Short mmCIF file of N, CA and C and ligand atoms in Angstrom, two decimals:
data_model
loop_
_atom_site.label_atom_id
_atom_site.label_comp_id
_atom_site.label_asym_id
_atom_site.label_seq_id
_atom_site.Cartn_x
_atom_site.Cartn_y
_atom_site.Cartn_z
N MET A 108 16.03 10.61 -9.45
CA MET A 108 15.13 9.49 -9.72
C MET A 108 13.90 9.61 -8.80
N LYS A 109 12.71 9.57 -9.43
CA LYS A 109 11.49 9.71 -8.63
C LYS A 109 11.33 8.49 -7.70
N PRO A 110 10.91 8.72 -6.47
CA PRO A 110 10.77 7.61 -5.52
C PRO A 110 9.47 6.85 -5.70
N ILE A 111 9.46 5.64 -5.15
CA ILE A 111 8.21 4.86 -5.02
C ILE A 111 7.75 5.05 -3.58
N TYR A 112 6.52 5.53 -3.42
CA TYR A 112 5.96 5.69 -2.08
C TYR A 112 5.22 4.40 -1.70
N ILE A 113 5.55 3.86 -0.54
CA ILE A 113 4.87 2.67 -0.01
C ILE A 113 4.25 3.07 1.33
N LEU A 114 2.92 3.14 1.35
CA LEU A 114 2.21 3.68 2.50
C LEU A 114 1.36 2.59 3.14
N ASN A 115 1.40 2.56 4.48
CA ASN A 115 0.73 1.51 5.24
C ASN A 115 -0.18 2.12 6.29
N GLY A 116 -1.35 1.53 6.44
CA GLY A 116 -2.37 2.08 7.33
C GLY A 116 -2.36 1.47 8.72
N PRO A 117 -3.46 1.64 9.42
CA PRO A 117 -3.53 1.27 10.84
C PRO A 117 -3.22 -0.20 11.14
N ASN A 118 -2.54 -0.41 12.27
CA ASN A 118 -2.23 -1.74 12.82
C ASN A 118 -1.12 -2.48 12.08
N LEU A 119 -0.69 -1.99 10.93
CA LEU A 119 0.36 -2.70 10.20
C LEU A 119 1.71 -2.57 10.89
N ASN A 120 1.84 -1.61 11.82
CA ASN A 120 3.06 -1.51 12.62
C ASN A 120 3.21 -2.73 13.53
N ARG A 121 2.12 -3.51 13.68
CA ARG A 121 2.17 -4.68 14.58
C ARG A 121 2.35 -5.99 13.81
N LEU A 122 2.66 -5.87 12.51
CA LEU A 122 2.90 -7.10 11.72
C LEU A 122 3.92 -7.98 12.42
N GLY A 123 3.68 -9.26 12.36
CA GLY A 123 4.59 -10.21 13.00
C GLY A 123 4.02 -10.68 14.32
N LYS A 124 3.29 -9.77 14.98
CA LYS A 124 2.64 -10.13 16.25
C LYS A 124 1.12 -10.22 16.06
N ARG A 125 0.61 -9.49 15.08
CA ARG A 125 -0.83 -9.34 14.89
C ARG A 125 -1.41 -10.50 14.07
N GLU A 126 -2.27 -11.25 14.63
CA GLU A 126 -2.96 -12.35 13.91
C GLU A 126 -2.03 -13.02 12.90
N PRO A 127 -0.94 -13.62 13.36
CA PRO A 127 0.04 -14.20 12.42
C PRO A 127 -0.56 -15.27 11.52
N GLU A 128 -1.64 -15.88 11.94
CA GLU A 128 -2.29 -16.89 11.10
C GLU A 128 -2.88 -16.26 9.84
N ILE A 129 -3.12 -14.93 9.90
CA ILE A 129 -3.63 -14.20 8.73
C ILE A 129 -2.52 -13.42 8.04
N TYR A 130 -1.70 -12.71 8.85
CA TYR A 130 -0.74 -11.75 8.30
C TYR A 130 0.70 -12.24 8.31
N GLY A 131 0.93 -13.41 8.88
CA GLY A 131 2.28 -13.98 8.91
C GLY A 131 3.12 -13.46 10.06
N HIS A 132 4.38 -13.89 10.07
CA HIS A 132 5.30 -13.54 11.15
C HIS A 132 6.31 -12.48 10.74
N THR A 133 6.25 -12.02 9.50
CA THR A 133 7.18 -11.01 9.01
C THR A 133 6.84 -9.65 9.62
N THR A 134 7.85 -8.95 10.11
CA THR A 134 7.60 -7.62 10.70
C THR A 134 7.56 -6.56 9.60
N LEU A 135 7.04 -5.40 9.94
CA LEU A 135 6.98 -4.31 8.96
C LEU A 135 8.40 -3.87 8.58
N ASP A 136 9.31 -3.90 9.53
CA ASP A 136 10.71 -3.55 9.19
C ASP A 136 11.28 -4.52 8.15
N GLU A 137 10.95 -5.79 8.32
CA GLU A 137 11.42 -6.80 7.34
C GLU A 137 10.77 -6.59 5.99
N VAL A 138 9.50 -6.20 6.00
CA VAL A 138 8.81 -5.89 4.75
C VAL A 138 9.50 -4.71 4.06
N GLU A 139 9.84 -3.70 4.86
CA GLU A 139 10.51 -2.52 4.29
C GLU A 139 11.83 -2.91 3.64
N SER A 140 12.61 -3.74 4.30
CA SER A 140 13.89 -4.18 3.72
C SER A 140 13.66 -4.92 2.40
N MET A 141 12.62 -5.76 2.39
CA MET A 141 12.29 -6.53 1.18
C MET A 141 11.99 -5.57 0.01
N CYS A 142 11.23 -4.50 0.34
CA CYS A 142 10.85 -3.53 -0.69
C CYS A 142 12.06 -2.78 -1.21
N ARG A 143 12.94 -2.38 -0.31
CA ARG A 143 14.14 -1.64 -0.71
C ARG A 143 15.03 -2.51 -1.60
N LYS A 144 15.12 -3.78 -1.30
CA LYS A 144 15.93 -4.70 -2.12
C LYS A 144 15.31 -4.83 -3.53
N ALA A 145 13.97 -4.85 -3.57
CA ALA A 145 13.28 -5.12 -4.84
C ALA A 145 13.21 -3.88 -5.74
N SER A 146 13.45 -2.69 -5.17
CA SER A 146 13.17 -1.45 -5.92
C SER A 146 14.26 -1.07 -6.90
N GLY A 147 15.37 -1.82 -6.89
CA GLY A 147 16.44 -1.49 -7.84
C GLY A 147 16.99 -0.09 -7.56
N HIS A 148 17.07 0.74 -8.62
CA HIS A 148 17.67 2.07 -8.42
C HIS A 148 16.62 3.11 -8.07
N TYR A 149 15.36 2.68 -7.89
CA TYR A 149 14.33 3.63 -7.46
C TYR A 149 14.38 3.80 -5.95
N PRO A 150 14.47 5.06 -5.47
CA PRO A 150 14.38 5.27 -4.02
C PRO A 150 13.00 4.86 -3.51
N VAL A 151 12.94 4.44 -2.27
CA VAL A 151 11.67 4.04 -1.65
C VAL A 151 11.40 4.94 -0.45
N VAL A 152 10.17 5.48 -0.41
CA VAL A 152 9.70 6.17 0.80
C VAL A 152 8.70 5.20 1.42
N PHE A 153 9.00 4.69 2.61
CA PHE A 153 8.22 3.63 3.24
C PHE A 153 7.71 4.15 4.58
N ARG A 154 6.39 4.21 4.74
CA ARG A 154 5.84 4.81 5.96
C ARG A 154 4.61 4.05 6.43
N GLN A 155 4.30 4.19 7.72
CA GLN A 155 3.09 3.59 8.30
C GLN A 155 2.48 4.58 9.29
N SER A 156 1.13 4.67 9.25
CA SER A 156 0.43 5.49 10.23
C SER A 156 -0.92 4.87 10.55
N GLY A 157 -1.34 5.08 11.79
CA GLY A 157 -2.68 4.68 12.20
C GLY A 157 -3.72 5.75 11.93
N TYR A 158 -3.27 6.86 11.35
CA TYR A 158 -4.14 8.02 11.20
C TYR A 158 -4.43 8.35 9.74
N GLU A 159 -5.73 8.45 9.43
CA GLU A 159 -6.19 8.72 8.06
C GLU A 159 -5.59 10.01 7.51
N GLY A 160 -5.61 11.07 8.30
CA GLY A 160 -5.13 12.37 7.83
C GLY A 160 -3.65 12.34 7.50
N GLN A 161 -2.88 11.56 8.26
CA GLN A 161 -1.45 11.47 7.98
C GLN A 161 -1.22 10.76 6.63
N LEU A 162 -2.00 9.72 6.39
CA LEU A 162 -1.88 9.02 5.10
C LEU A 162 -2.26 9.95 3.95
N VAL A 163 -3.31 10.75 4.14
CA VAL A 163 -3.72 11.71 3.12
C VAL A 163 -2.60 12.71 2.85
N GLU A 164 -1.95 13.19 3.92
CA GLU A 164 -0.85 14.15 3.74
C GLU A 164 0.34 13.53 2.99
N TRP A 165 0.61 12.26 3.27
CA TRP A 165 1.70 11.56 2.56
C TRP A 165 1.35 11.35 1.10
N ILE A 166 0.07 11.13 0.80
CA ILE A 166 -0.34 11.01 -0.61
C ILE A 166 -0.15 12.36 -1.30
N HIS A 167 -0.50 13.45 -0.63
CA HIS A 167 -0.27 14.80 -1.18
C HIS A 167 1.23 15.00 -1.43
N GLU A 168 2.06 14.53 -0.51
CA GLU A 168 3.52 14.64 -0.67
C GLU A 168 3.96 13.88 -1.92
N ALA A 169 3.39 12.71 -2.12
CA ALA A 169 3.74 11.90 -3.30
C ALA A 169 3.31 12.60 -4.58
N ILE A 170 2.18 13.29 -4.51
CA ILE A 170 1.69 14.04 -5.68
C ILE A 170 2.66 15.17 -6.03
N ASP A 171 3.12 15.87 -4.96
CA ASP A 171 3.93 17.08 -5.17
C ASP A 171 5.39 16.76 -5.47
N GLU A 172 5.85 15.60 -5.05
CA GLU A 172 7.28 15.24 -5.17
C GLU A 172 7.77 15.37 -6.61
N PRO A 173 7.27 14.82 -7.66
CA PRO A 173 6.26 13.76 -7.64
C PRO A 173 6.90 12.37 -7.53
N ALA A 174 6.12 11.47 -6.98
CA ALA A 174 6.55 10.07 -6.89
C ALA A 174 6.33 9.38 -8.22
N ALA A 175 7.12 8.33 -8.44
CA ALA A 175 6.96 7.53 -9.66
C ALA A 175 5.74 6.63 -9.57
N ALA A 176 5.44 6.17 -8.35
CA ALA A 176 4.29 5.27 -8.13
C ALA A 176 3.95 5.30 -6.65
N ILE A 177 2.71 4.91 -6.36
CA ILE A 177 2.28 4.72 -4.97
C ILE A 177 1.84 3.27 -4.81
N ILE A 178 2.37 2.62 -3.78
CA ILE A 178 1.86 1.32 -3.34
C ILE A 178 1.22 1.58 -1.98
N ILE A 179 -0.04 1.20 -1.81
CA ILE A 179 -0.70 1.52 -0.55
C ILE A 179 -1.47 0.32 -0.01
N ASN A 180 -1.19 0.03 1.26
CA ASN A 180 -2.02 -0.91 2.02
C ASN A 180 -2.76 -0.06 3.05
N PRO A 181 -3.97 0.37 2.76
CA PRO A 181 -4.67 1.27 3.69
C PRO A 181 -5.22 0.55 4.91
N ALA A 182 -5.05 -0.79 4.92
CA ALA A 182 -5.56 -1.63 6.02
C ALA A 182 -7.05 -1.36 6.20
N GLY A 183 -7.49 -1.18 7.43
CA GLY A 183 -8.92 -1.03 7.67
C GLY A 183 -9.53 0.20 7.02
N LEU A 184 -8.69 1.18 6.67
CA LEU A 184 -9.22 2.40 6.03
C LEU A 184 -9.63 2.15 4.58
N THR A 185 -9.19 0.99 4.04
CA THR A 185 -9.53 0.62 2.67
C THR A 185 -11.02 0.73 2.38
N PHE A 186 -11.81 0.37 3.41
CA PHE A 186 -13.23 0.15 3.21
C PHE A 186 -14.10 1.33 3.62
N SER A 187 -13.42 2.39 4.14
CA SER A 187 -14.21 3.49 4.71
C SER A 187 -13.73 4.88 4.33
N SER A 188 -12.51 5.01 3.82
CA SER A 188 -11.91 6.34 3.72
C SER A 188 -12.13 7.02 2.37
N ILE A 189 -13.08 7.94 2.32
CA ILE A 189 -13.27 8.80 1.15
C ILE A 189 -12.09 9.76 1.01
N PRO A 190 -11.56 10.32 2.11
CA PRO A 190 -10.41 11.22 1.97
C PRO A 190 -9.20 10.55 1.30
N ILE A 191 -8.92 9.30 1.62
CA ILE A 191 -7.81 8.60 0.97
C ILE A 191 -8.12 8.40 -0.51
N LEU A 192 -9.34 8.00 -0.83
CA LEU A 192 -9.74 7.84 -2.24
C LEU A 192 -9.60 9.16 -2.98
N ASP A 193 -10.11 10.23 -2.39
CA ASP A 193 -10.05 11.54 -3.04
C ASP A 193 -8.62 12.00 -3.26
N ALA A 194 -7.76 11.74 -2.29
CA ALA A 194 -6.34 12.12 -2.44
C ALA A 194 -5.69 11.31 -3.55
N LEU A 195 -5.95 10.01 -3.58
CA LEU A 195 -5.35 9.16 -4.62
C LEU A 195 -5.80 9.57 -6.01
N LYS A 196 -7.01 10.10 -6.13
CA LYS A 196 -7.51 10.54 -7.44
C LYS A 196 -6.65 11.65 -8.03
N MET A 197 -5.92 12.35 -7.17
CA MET A 197 -5.07 13.44 -7.65
C MET A 197 -3.70 12.97 -8.10
N PHE A 198 -3.37 11.70 -7.83
CA PHE A 198 -2.04 11.20 -8.18
C PHE A 198 -2.04 10.71 -9.62
N PRO A 199 -1.16 11.24 -10.49
CA PRO A 199 -1.20 10.88 -11.91
C PRO A 199 -0.52 9.57 -12.26
N GLY A 200 0.30 9.04 -11.36
CA GLY A 200 1.08 7.84 -11.67
C GLY A 200 0.36 6.55 -11.29
N PRO A 201 1.06 5.42 -11.44
CA PRO A 201 0.48 4.13 -11.09
C PRO A 201 0.23 4.00 -9.59
N ILE A 202 -0.92 3.41 -9.25
CA ILE A 202 -1.29 3.16 -7.86
C ILE A 202 -1.56 1.67 -7.71
N ILE A 203 -0.83 1.03 -6.81
CA ILE A 203 -1.09 -0.39 -6.54
C ILE A 203 -1.65 -0.52 -5.13
N GLU A 204 -2.86 -1.06 -5.06
CA GLU A 204 -3.51 -1.35 -3.78
C GLU A 204 -3.03 -2.74 -3.32
N LEU A 205 -2.59 -2.83 -2.09
CA LEU A 205 -1.99 -4.08 -1.62
C LEU A 205 -2.65 -4.53 -0.32
N HIS A 206 -2.96 -5.81 -0.27
CA HIS A 206 -3.42 -6.43 0.98
C HIS A 206 -2.65 -7.72 1.18
N ILE A 207 -2.19 -7.95 2.40
CA ILE A 207 -1.46 -9.18 2.71
C ILE A 207 -2.40 -10.38 2.56
N SER A 208 -3.61 -10.21 3.10
CA SER A 208 -4.60 -11.30 3.02
C SER A 208 -5.48 -11.14 1.78
N ASN A 209 -6.16 -12.22 1.44
CA ASN A 209 -7.13 -12.13 0.34
C ASN A 209 -8.42 -11.60 0.96
N ILE A 210 -8.63 -10.30 0.82
CA ILE A 210 -9.77 -9.68 1.50
C ILE A 210 -11.10 -10.23 1.00
N HIS A 211 -11.11 -10.81 -0.17
CA HIS A 211 -12.36 -11.31 -0.75
C HIS A 211 -12.76 -12.67 -0.20
N ARG A 212 -11.81 -13.30 0.52
CA ARG A 212 -12.12 -14.59 1.16
C ARG A 212 -12.41 -14.41 2.65
N ARG A 213 -12.46 -13.14 3.07
CA ARG A 213 -12.65 -12.87 4.51
C ARG A 213 -14.07 -12.41 4.79
N GLU A 214 -14.30 -11.90 5.97
CA GLU A 214 -15.64 -11.43 6.34
C GLU A 214 -16.11 -10.35 5.36
N ASP A 215 -17.43 -10.25 5.22
CA ASP A 215 -18.02 -9.30 4.26
C ASP A 215 -17.49 -7.87 4.44
N ILE A 216 -17.20 -7.50 5.70
CA ILE A 216 -16.76 -6.10 5.94
C ILE A 216 -15.49 -5.75 5.18
N TYR A 217 -14.74 -6.80 4.75
CA TYR A 217 -13.49 -6.58 4.04
C TYR A 217 -13.65 -6.68 2.52
N HIS A 218 -14.89 -6.74 2.01
CA HIS A 218 -15.05 -7.04 0.59
C HIS A 218 -15.16 -5.82 -0.33
N LYS A 219 -15.57 -4.66 0.22
CA LYS A 219 -15.82 -3.51 -0.66
C LYS A 219 -14.74 -2.45 -0.48
N SER A 220 -13.72 -2.52 -1.32
CA SER A 220 -12.63 -1.55 -1.22
C SER A 220 -12.99 -0.26 -1.97
N LEU A 221 -12.88 0.88 -1.30
CA LEU A 221 -13.05 2.17 -1.97
C LEU A 221 -11.82 2.47 -2.83
N VAL A 222 -10.66 2.04 -2.36
CA VAL A 222 -9.41 2.35 -3.06
C VAL A 222 -9.37 1.66 -4.42
N SER A 223 -10.03 0.50 -4.54
CA SER A 223 -10.01 -0.22 -5.83
C SER A 223 -10.66 0.60 -6.95
N ARG A 224 -11.44 1.62 -6.57
CA ARG A 224 -12.09 2.46 -7.59
C ARG A 224 -11.07 3.29 -8.37
N ILE A 225 -9.88 3.48 -7.78
CA ILE A 225 -8.87 4.32 -8.43
C ILE A 225 -7.57 3.56 -8.71
N ALA A 226 -7.38 2.42 -8.03
CA ALA A 226 -6.10 1.70 -8.15
C ALA A 226 -5.88 1.21 -9.58
N THR A 227 -4.62 1.29 -10.01
CA THR A 227 -4.23 0.72 -11.32
C THR A 227 -4.33 -0.80 -11.25
N ALA A 228 -3.90 -1.34 -10.09
CA ALA A 228 -3.91 -2.80 -9.88
C ALA A 228 -4.11 -3.08 -8.39
N VAL A 229 -4.59 -4.29 -8.11
CA VAL A 229 -4.82 -4.72 -6.73
C VAL A 229 -4.11 -6.06 -6.52
N ILE A 230 -3.33 -6.15 -5.42
CA ILE A 230 -2.68 -7.40 -5.06
C ILE A 230 -3.19 -7.79 -3.68
N ALA A 231 -3.71 -9.00 -3.56
CA ALA A 231 -4.26 -9.42 -2.27
C ALA A 231 -4.07 -10.93 -2.10
N GLY A 232 -3.59 -11.36 -0.91
CA GLY A 232 -3.53 -12.78 -0.61
C GLY A 232 -2.18 -13.44 -0.77
N LEU A 233 -1.17 -12.66 -1.13
CA LEU A 233 0.16 -13.25 -1.32
C LEU A 233 0.99 -13.25 -0.04
N GLY A 234 0.36 -12.77 1.06
CA GLY A 234 1.14 -12.65 2.29
C GLY A 234 2.08 -11.45 2.19
N PRO A 235 3.02 -11.36 3.14
CA PRO A 235 3.95 -10.22 3.13
C PRO A 235 4.78 -10.14 1.85
N THR A 236 5.01 -11.26 1.18
CA THR A 236 5.80 -11.18 -0.06
C THR A 236 5.03 -10.44 -1.16
N GLY A 237 3.75 -10.21 -0.92
CA GLY A 237 2.98 -9.40 -1.86
C GLY A 237 3.56 -8.01 -2.03
N TYR A 238 4.25 -7.52 -0.99
CA TYR A 238 4.90 -6.20 -1.11
C TYR A 238 5.98 -6.24 -2.19
N ARG A 239 6.76 -7.33 -2.21
CA ARG A 239 7.81 -7.43 -3.24
C ARG A 239 7.19 -7.50 -4.63
N THR A 240 6.11 -8.27 -4.74
CA THR A 240 5.40 -8.36 -6.01
C THR A 240 4.87 -6.99 -6.44
N ALA A 241 4.39 -6.23 -5.48
CA ALA A 241 3.85 -4.90 -5.77
C ALA A 241 4.95 -3.97 -6.27
N VAL A 242 6.14 -4.06 -5.67
CA VAL A 242 7.27 -3.22 -6.12
C VAL A 242 7.65 -3.62 -7.55
N GLU A 243 7.75 -4.92 -7.79
CA GLU A 243 8.10 -5.39 -9.15
C GLU A 243 7.06 -4.93 -10.17
N ALA A 244 5.80 -5.00 -9.79
CA ALA A 244 4.72 -4.55 -10.69
C ALA A 244 4.79 -3.05 -10.91
N ALA A 245 5.10 -2.30 -9.86
CA ALA A 245 5.21 -0.84 -9.97
C ALA A 245 6.34 -0.48 -10.93
N LEU A 246 7.47 -1.19 -10.82
CA LEU A 246 8.60 -0.92 -11.73
C LEU A 246 8.17 -1.13 -13.18
N ASN A 247 7.42 -2.22 -13.43
CA ASN A 247 6.93 -2.47 -14.80
C ASN A 247 5.98 -1.36 -15.25
N LEU A 248 5.09 -0.95 -14.37
CA LEU A 248 4.12 0.09 -14.73
C LEU A 248 4.82 1.41 -14.99
N ILE A 249 5.84 1.72 -14.18
CA ILE A 249 6.58 2.98 -14.36
C ILE A 249 7.26 3.00 -15.71
N GLU A 250 7.84 1.86 -16.09
CA GLU A 250 8.59 1.79 -17.37
C GLU A 250 7.62 1.87 -18.54
N ASN A 251 6.40 1.34 -18.39
CA ASN A 251 5.41 1.45 -19.48
C ASN A 251 4.54 2.65 -19.14
N THR A 252 4.68 3.71 -19.89
CA THR A 252 4.08 5.00 -19.50
C THR A 252 2.59 4.87 -19.32
N ASN A 253 1.91 4.05 -20.19
CA ASN A 253 0.44 3.98 -20.04
C ASN A 253 0.10 2.99 -18.94
N HIS A 254 0.01 3.46 -17.72
CA HIS A 254 -0.26 2.56 -16.59
C HIS A 254 -1.76 2.40 -16.37
C1 DHK B 451 -4.78 -5.34 6.56
C2 DHK B 451 -5.66 -4.94 7.51
O1 DHK B 451 -5.25 -4.36 8.63
C3 DHK B 451 -7.10 -5.23 7.40
O2 DHK B 451 -7.90 -4.23 8.00
C4 DHK B 451 -7.47 -5.39 5.95
C5 DHK B 451 -5.22 -5.84 5.25
C6 DHK B 451 -6.57 -6.40 5.29
C7 DHK B 451 -4.21 -6.81 4.67
O3 DHK B 451 -4.57 -7.96 4.36
O4 DHK B 451 -3.06 -6.36 4.50
O5 DHK B 451 -8.75 -5.75 5.84
#
């Protein structure tokens, strides 16, 4: 069974401690457990890195595996990373861009996502439970071949 890759960018390792008024008190480990519970019989590859190149390499891994879907919260790299965008363009399956906060209600610097240019869908503002929603949406997209 092809896995669902869930990739997280810089500072998300500090969820639960980091600006809880924005990102909540749920830790990344708790988010991972939530995703594994929601994925049904699909394996989950769940990773976090503060480094752009590492995220690009994991996207290449998902391409080569191949993964059934990619869910990605690129965090601050969302707005600046051409390499992440270029890597995602090579992935043939569904891509869900995920943000815990509603980036469109925040400072202007958070408004222009590069990843949205390639994402199948974008989820933003649901808090940490947005990850569960993203997994559920990915399962639907995987089952419907035309994502
Ligand atoms: C997480 C971050 O770290 C920010 O840089 C993004 C995103 C928002 C989130 O809401 O998950 O702008």
